[in-house]
Short mmCIF file of C-alpha atoms in Angstrom, two decimals:
data_model
loop_
_atom_site.label_atom_id
_atom_site.label_comp_id
_atom_site.label_asym_id
_atom_site.label_seq_id
_atom_site.Cartn_x
_atom_site.Cartn_y
_atom_site.Cartn_z
CA MET A 1 13.48 -12.81 12.64
CA LEU A 2 13.85 -9.16 13.64
CA PRO A 3 12.22 -8.19 16.94
CA ASP A 4 9.17 -5.96 16.76
CA ARG A 5 9.94 -2.23 16.98
CA PRO A 6 6.42 -0.73 16.73
CA PHE A 7 7.34 2.96 16.53
CA PHE A 8 9.84 2.42 13.72
CA GLY A 9 7.28 0.32 11.88
CA VAL A 10 4.70 3.09 12.25
CA MET A 11 7.12 5.67 10.80
CA LEU A 12 7.74 3.49 7.75
CA MET A 13 4.00 3.09 7.25
CA LEU A 14 3.66 6.88 7.43
CA ALA A 15 6.12 7.20 4.54
CA PHE A 16 4.03 4.70 2.60
CA CYS A 17 0.93 6.82 3.27
CA VAL A 18 2.59 9.79 1.56
CA LEU A 19 4.08 7.94 -1.40
CA ALA A 20 1.16 5.64 -2.26
CA PRO A 21 -1.40 8.38 -3.03
CA LEU A 22 1.28 10.30 -4.93
CA GLY A 23 1.70 7.27 -7.18
CA ASP A 24 -2.09 7.03 -7.53
CA GLY A 25 -2.20 10.68 -8.58
CA ILE A 26 0.36 9.99 -11.31
CA ALA A 27 -1.67 6.98 -12.47
CA LYS A 28 -4.81 9.13 -12.64
CA LEU A 29 -2.96 11.66 -14.80
CA LEU A 30 -1.92 8.90 -17.20
CA GLY A 31 -5.25 7.04 -17.12
CA ASP A 32 -6.76 8.91 -20.08
CA MET A 33 -3.71 8.24 -22.26
CA ILE A 34 -2.65 4.69 -21.47
CA ALA A 35 -4.60 1.46 -20.88
CA VAL A 36 -4.72 0.15 -17.33
CA SER A 37 -2.94 -3.10 -18.26
CA VAL A 38 -0.05 -1.12 -19.77
CA LEU A 39 0.17 1.13 -16.70
CA VAL A 40 0.35 -1.91 -14.44
CA LEU A 41 2.99 -3.50 -16.69
CA VAL A 42 5.13 -0.33 -16.67
CA ARG A 43 4.75 -0.09 -12.89
CA PHE A 44 6.34 -3.51 -12.39
CA VAL A 45 8.88 -3.24 -15.20
CA VAL A 46 10.33 -0.12 -13.57
CA GLN A 47 10.30 -1.89 -10.20
CA ALA A 48 12.33 -4.78 -11.65
CA LEU A 49 14.73 -2.45 -13.50
CA ILE A 50 15.43 -0.53 -10.28
CA LEU A 51 15.75 -3.41 -7.83
CA VAL A 52 17.23 -6.34 -9.77
CA PRO A 53 20.55 -4.54 -10.47
CA LEU A 54 20.61 -3.25 -6.88
CA VAL A 55 20.22 -6.74 -5.45
CA ALA A 56 22.88 -8.09 -7.81
CA TRP A 57 25.27 -5.26 -6.88
CA ARG A 58 24.76 -5.86 -3.16
CA GLY A 59 25.49 -9.57 -3.68
CA HIS A 60 22.50 -10.87 -1.69
CA GLY A 61 21.28 -13.14 -4.47
CA PHE A 62 17.71 -14.02 -5.37
CA ARG A 63 17.27 -17.26 -3.42
CA LEU A 64 14.43 -17.29 -0.93
CA PRO A 65 14.15 -19.65 2.06
CA PRO A 66 12.48 -23.01 1.31
CA GLY A 67 8.71 -22.94 1.16
CA LEU A 68 8.35 -19.26 0.25
CA LEU A 69 8.06 -19.48 -3.54
CA GLY A 70 4.31 -20.13 -3.43
CA TRP A 71 3.82 -17.27 -0.95
CA THR A 72 5.77 -14.84 -3.16
CA VAL A 73 3.76 -15.83 -6.23
CA LEU A 74 0.52 -15.32 -4.29
CA ARG A 75 1.79 -11.96 -3.05
CA THR A 76 2.65 -10.90 -6.61
CA VAL A 77 -0.78 -11.89 -7.95
CA LEU A 78 -2.49 -9.95 -5.16
CA HIS A 79 -0.25 -6.98 -5.86
CA ILE A 80 -1.18 -7.00 -9.56
CA LEU A 81 -4.91 -7.24 -8.77
CA GLY A 82 -4.82 -4.49 -6.15
CA ILE A 83 -2.96 -2.03 -8.38
CA GLY A 84 -5.13 -2.92 -11.37
CA PHE A 85 -8.34 -2.30 -9.42
CA MET A 86 -7.07 1.04 -8.11
CA PHE A 87 -5.84 2.29 -11.49
CA SER A 88 -9.22 1.32 -12.97
CA ALA A 89 -11.12 3.10 -10.19
CA LEU A 90 -9.10 6.28 -10.70
CA ARG A 91 -10.37 6.53 -14.28
CA PHE A 92 -13.87 7.13 -12.87
CA LEU A 93 -13.50 8.50 -9.33
CA PRO A 94 -11.72 11.47 -7.75
CA LEU A 95 -8.53 10.50 -5.92
CA ALA A 96 -9.87 11.36 -2.45
CA ASP A 97 -13.11 9.43 -3.04
CA ALA A 98 -11.31 6.33 -4.29
CA LEU A 99 -9.01 6.32 -1.27
CA ALA A 100 -11.88 6.93 1.15
CA ILE A 101 -13.93 4.03 -0.20
CA ALA A 102 -10.89 1.73 -0.19
CA PHE A 103 -10.30 2.47 3.45
CA VAL A 104 -12.29 -0.39 4.73
CA MET A 105 -8.90 -2.13 4.22
CA PRO A 106 -7.30 -1.27 7.60
CA PHE A 107 -10.43 -2.49 9.35
CA LEU A 108 -10.24 -5.75 7.41
CA MET A 109 -6.55 -6.02 8.30
CA LEU A 110 -7.30 -5.56 11.97
CA LEU A 111 -9.82 -8.40 11.86
CA LEU A 112 -7.48 -10.65 9.85
CA GLY A 113 -4.60 -9.92 12.21
CA TYR A 114 -6.74 -10.88 15.19
CA PHE A 115 -8.66 -13.88 13.85
CA VAL A 116 -6.20 -15.37 11.34
CA MET A 117 -2.72 -14.52 12.65
CA GLY A 118 -3.54 -14.45 16.34
CA GLU A 119 -2.06 -10.99 16.89
CA GLN A 120 -2.96 -9.08 20.04
CA VAL A 121 -5.34 -6.16 19.50
CA GLY A 122 -5.81 -4.02 22.57
CA THR A 123 -8.76 -1.78 23.36
CA HIS A 124 -6.92 1.45 22.52
CA ARG A 125 -5.94 0.30 19.03
CA MET A 126 -9.38 -1.15 18.37
CA VAL A 127 -11.06 2.12 19.35
CA ALA A 128 -8.57 4.22 17.34
CA CYS A 129 -9.16 2.02 14.29
CA ALA A 130 -12.93 2.29 14.69
CA VAL A 131 -12.74 6.08 15.05
CA GLY A 132 -10.54 6.32 11.97
CA PHE A 133 -12.95 4.12 10.03
CA GLY A 134 -15.82 6.39 11.05
CA GLY A 135 -13.82 9.31 9.67
CA THR A 136 -13.47 7.61 6.30
CA LEU A 137 -17.24 7.28 6.08
CA LEU A 138 -17.53 11.05 6.40
CA VAL A 139 -14.98 11.57 3.63
CA ILE A 140 -17.09 9.69 1.07
CA GLN A 141 -18.91 12.26 -1.01
CA PRO A 142 -22.76 12.43 -0.89
CA ASN A 143 -22.95 11.68 -4.63
CA PHE A 144 -21.12 8.37 -4.19
CA ALA A 145 -24.32 6.43 -4.85
CA ALA A 146 -24.59 8.05 -8.29
CA VAL A 147 -21.16 6.83 -9.46
CA GLY A 148 -22.42 3.36 -10.31
CA VAL A 149 -20.51 0.07 -10.67
CA PRO A 150 -17.01 1.68 -10.80
CA ALA A 151 -17.56 2.73 -7.18
CA LEU A 152 -17.18 -0.94 -6.22
CA LEU A 153 -13.62 -1.09 -7.56
CA PRO A 154 -12.03 0.47 -4.44
CA LEU A 155 -13.79 -2.19 -2.36
CA GLY A 156 -11.91 -4.76 -4.42
CA VAL A 157 -8.72 -2.84 -3.70
CA ALA A 158 -9.45 -3.04 0.02
CA MET A 159 -10.06 -6.79 0.05
CA VAL A 160 -7.05 -7.61 -2.12
CA PHE A 161 -4.56 -5.43 -0.25
CA ALA A 162 -5.76 -6.66 3.14
CA LEU A 163 -4.82 -10.16 1.99
CA PHE A 164 -1.62 -8.83 0.40
CA MET A 165 -0.45 -7.35 3.71
CA MET A 166 -1.27 -10.54 5.59
CA VAL A 167 0.82 -12.55 3.11
CA THR A 168 3.64 -10.00 3.41
CA ARG A 169 3.59 -10.34 7.19
CA ARG A 170 3.69 -14.14 6.82
CA ILE A 171 6.77 -13.91 4.58
CA ALA A 172 8.45 -11.39 6.88
CA ARG A 173 8.31 -13.86 9.76
CA VAL A 174 10.80 -16.22 8.11
CA VAL A 175 12.76 -14.09 5.63
CA ASP A 176 16.47 -13.57 6.35
CA PRO A 177 16.84 -10.74 8.91
CA ILE A 178 18.84 -8.46 6.60
CA THR A 179 17.06 -5.23 5.78
CA LEU A 180 17.93 -5.45 2.09
CA GLN A 181 16.16 -8.81 1.92
CA ALA A 182 12.99 -6.74 1.55
CA ILE A 183 14.53 -5.30 -1.63
CA THR A 184 15.22 -8.84 -2.84
CA LEU A 185 11.58 -9.74 -2.24
CA GLN A 186 10.38 -6.70 -4.19
CA ALA A 187 12.83 -7.42 -7.02
CA ILE A 188 11.50 -10.98 -7.34
CA SER A 189 7.96 -9.61 -7.26
CA GLY A 190 8.79 -7.16 -10.04
CA VAL A 191 10.18 -9.93 -12.25
CA GLN A 192 7.22 -12.23 -11.54
CA ALA A 193 4.67 -9.50 -12.21
CA THR A 194 6.41 -8.48 -15.45
CA ALA A 195 6.31 -12.09 -16.64
CA VAL A 196 2.56 -12.22 -15.89
CA MET A 197 1.64 -8.79 -17.26
CA ILE A 198 3.41 -8.95 -20.65
CA PRO A 199 1.20 -11.74 -22.06
CA LEU A 200 -1.86 -10.35 -20.21
CA ALA A 201 -1.39 -6.88 -21.71
CA LEU A 202 -0.96 -8.41 -25.16
CA LEU A 203 -4.13 -10.48 -24.73
CA LEU A 204 -6.16 -7.49 -23.55
CA SER A 205 -4.84 -5.42 -26.45
CA ALA A 206 -5.85 -8.15 -28.90
CA ALA A 207 -9.27 -8.31 -27.20
CA GLY A 208 -9.83 -4.62 -27.93
CA GLU A 209 -8.52 -2.74 -24.88
CA THR A 210 -7.80 0.77 -26.12
CA VAL A 211 -4.25 1.99 -25.69
CA VAL A 212 -4.01 5.71 -26.39
CA PHE A 213 -0.39 6.69 -26.02
CA ALA A 214 0.97 10.16 -26.76
CA PRO A 215 4.76 9.86 -26.51
CA GLY A 216 6.56 12.87 -25.17
CA PRO A 217 9.16 13.80 -22.54
CA GLY A 218 6.52 14.56 -19.92
CA THR A 219 4.71 11.26 -20.45
CA TRP A 220 7.88 9.19 -20.24
CA TRP A 221 8.95 10.96 -17.04
CA LEU A 222 5.53 10.33 -15.51
CA LEU A 223 5.76 6.65 -16.38
CA LEU A 224 9.18 6.38 -14.75
CA ALA A 225 7.87 8.27 -11.71
CA LEU A 226 4.88 5.91 -11.49
CA GLY A 227 7.19 2.91 -11.19
CA GLY A 228 9.75 4.59 -8.93
CA VAL A 229 7.28 6.06 -6.44
CA GLY A 230 5.27 2.85 -6.32
CA THR A 231 8.40 0.77 -5.70
CA LEU A 232 9.58 2.97 -2.84
CA ALA A 233 6.10 3.09 -1.31
CA HIS A 234 5.73 -0.68 -1.13
CA LEU A 235 9.26 -1.11 0.17
CA CYS A 236 8.27 1.15 3.07
CA MET A 237 5.18 -0.95 3.65
CA THR A 238 7.17 -4.19 3.56
CA TRP A 239 9.74 -2.86 6.01
CA SER A 240 7.01 -1.58 8.33
CA LEU A 241 5.55 -5.08 8.57
CA ARG A 242 8.99 -6.45 9.48
CA PHE A 243 9.03 -4.29 12.61
CA ALA A 244 5.39 -4.09 13.70
CA PRO A 245 2.31 -6.35 13.68
CA ALA A 246 -0.34 -5.69 11.05
CA SER A 247 -2.82 -4.77 13.78
CA THR A 248 -0.46 -1.98 14.91
CA VAL A 249 0.23 -0.33 11.55
CA ALA A 250 -3.29 -0.81 10.15
CA PRO A 251 -4.82 2.34 11.73
CA MET A 252 -1.92 4.46 10.42
CA GLN A 253 -2.98 3.89 6.83
CA TYR A 254 -5.95 6.19 7.39
CA LEU A 255 -3.46 9.02 6.88
CA GLU A 256 -3.45 8.19 3.17
CA ILE A 257 -6.78 10.02 2.98
CA PRO A 258 -5.60 13.53 3.99
CA PHE A 259 -2.41 13.12 1.97
CA GLY A 260 -4.42 11.90 -1.01
CA THR A 261 -6.83 14.81 -0.63
CA ALA A 262 -3.95 17.28 -0.67
CA ILE A 263 -2.46 15.64 -3.78
CA GLY A 264 -5.88 15.63 -5.47
CA TRP A 265 -6.23 19.34 -4.76
CA LEU A 266 -2.75 20.20 -6.02
CA ILE A 267 -2.99 18.16 -9.23
CA PHE A 268 -6.71 18.01 -10.08
CA ALA A 269 -8.14 20.97 -8.09
CA ASP A 270 -10.46 18.59 -6.22
CA LEU A 271 -11.36 19.68 -2.70
CA PRO A 272 -13.55 17.75 -0.24
CA ASN A 273 -16.75 19.31 1.04
CA GLY A 274 -17.27 20.31 4.67
CA LEU A 275 -18.37 16.85 5.80
CA ALA A 276 -15.33 15.26 4.18
CA ALA A 277 -13.06 17.81 5.84
CA ILE A 278 -14.43 16.81 9.24
CA GLY A 279 -13.73 13.18 8.39
CA ILE A 280 -10.16 14.01 7.41
CA CYS A 281 -9.59 15.74 10.75
CA ILE A 282 -10.89 12.66 12.57
CA THR A 283 -8.62 10.30 10.65
CA VAL A 284 -5.58 12.51 11.24
CA ALA A 285 -6.35 12.67 14.97
CA ALA A 286 -6.71 8.87 15.16
CA GLY A 287 -3.43 8.38 13.29
CA LEU A 288 -1.52 10.82 15.48
CA TYR A 289 -2.88 9.09 18.56
CA ILE A 290 -1.47 5.78 17.31
CA ILE A 291 1.92 7.39 16.63
CA LEU A 292 2.16 8.87 20.13
CA ARG A 293 0.98 5.69 21.80
CA GLU A 294 3.41 3.43 19.91
CA ARG A 295 6.25 5.84 20.70
CA ARG A 296 5.37 5.59 24.38
CA LEU A 297 5.19 1.78 24.25
CA SER A 298 8.51 1.56 22.40
CA LYS A 299 10.18 3.42 25.26
CA SER A 300 8.75 1.11 27.93
CA PRO A 301 11.28 -1.13 29.76
CA PRO A 302 11.46 -4.69 28.38
CA ASP A 303 10.04 -6.12 31.60
CA ALA A 304 7.23 -3.59 31.88
CA PRO A 305 3.64 -4.91 31.74
CA ALA A 306 2.17 -4.93 28.23
CA VAL A 307 -0.10 -1.97 27.50
CA VAL A 308 -2.39 -2.39 24.49
#
């Protein structure tokens, strides 16, 4: 197993925080044209088409260590559910609102990392996570209560992806310590998800799920971008968990909110109100604090006392 390198893990999670809301923005653009089940299917088909040939070319093979097949299947199912919930939420909610509501996830991860995986959570990280969580509450728009049942979908995203990241961390503890093994894991996940989603999409279509598809060069490019951006984003997340505990990288995910807000403004002309802007500033400050602190800890001598 690779040794923990917290600062490098934080940087990879930062890349994820940029790419993930970009993929969500693309999904929101396509949401009025294509059924959610088809979007999820395309997302994983593109992932498999990108990574399976790459793994084969690199010669790493697709065999996982004994005992991991069940974990990878569970991870794939959680991945499908999380993406499906988010794509569904984006049909009803602004991008920034959906992300803000879903951001009980890092707090759930912190608790799972501490109580389930026995990871150390120091006072500084706990306070930074709590401050960041308080910022997300300010980002939620005052009219959130009027949205109705669809507003609960991002809460489902939070619960599912908290479990997803815990399972990923569990797999990363025993997976072969070759960086491209993370690509192998994602390739297997893409194949598994495609095998699940093809019959599911057909069943939903037969049950009456509306698929409005307007073929055109722009639509096809957006579909390819949806799969490509999503694949790269979750590779960054997987790699981050190989180098840092979940309790370390969890607070960094709050930075998805300001990035998502910027993407929502550029694509959909949605801007947060003054209260939300204050919340964004708080989450950015908490995230930057974690970056600086992990950089300092990564430079500490190996025999220095632990600072948490």
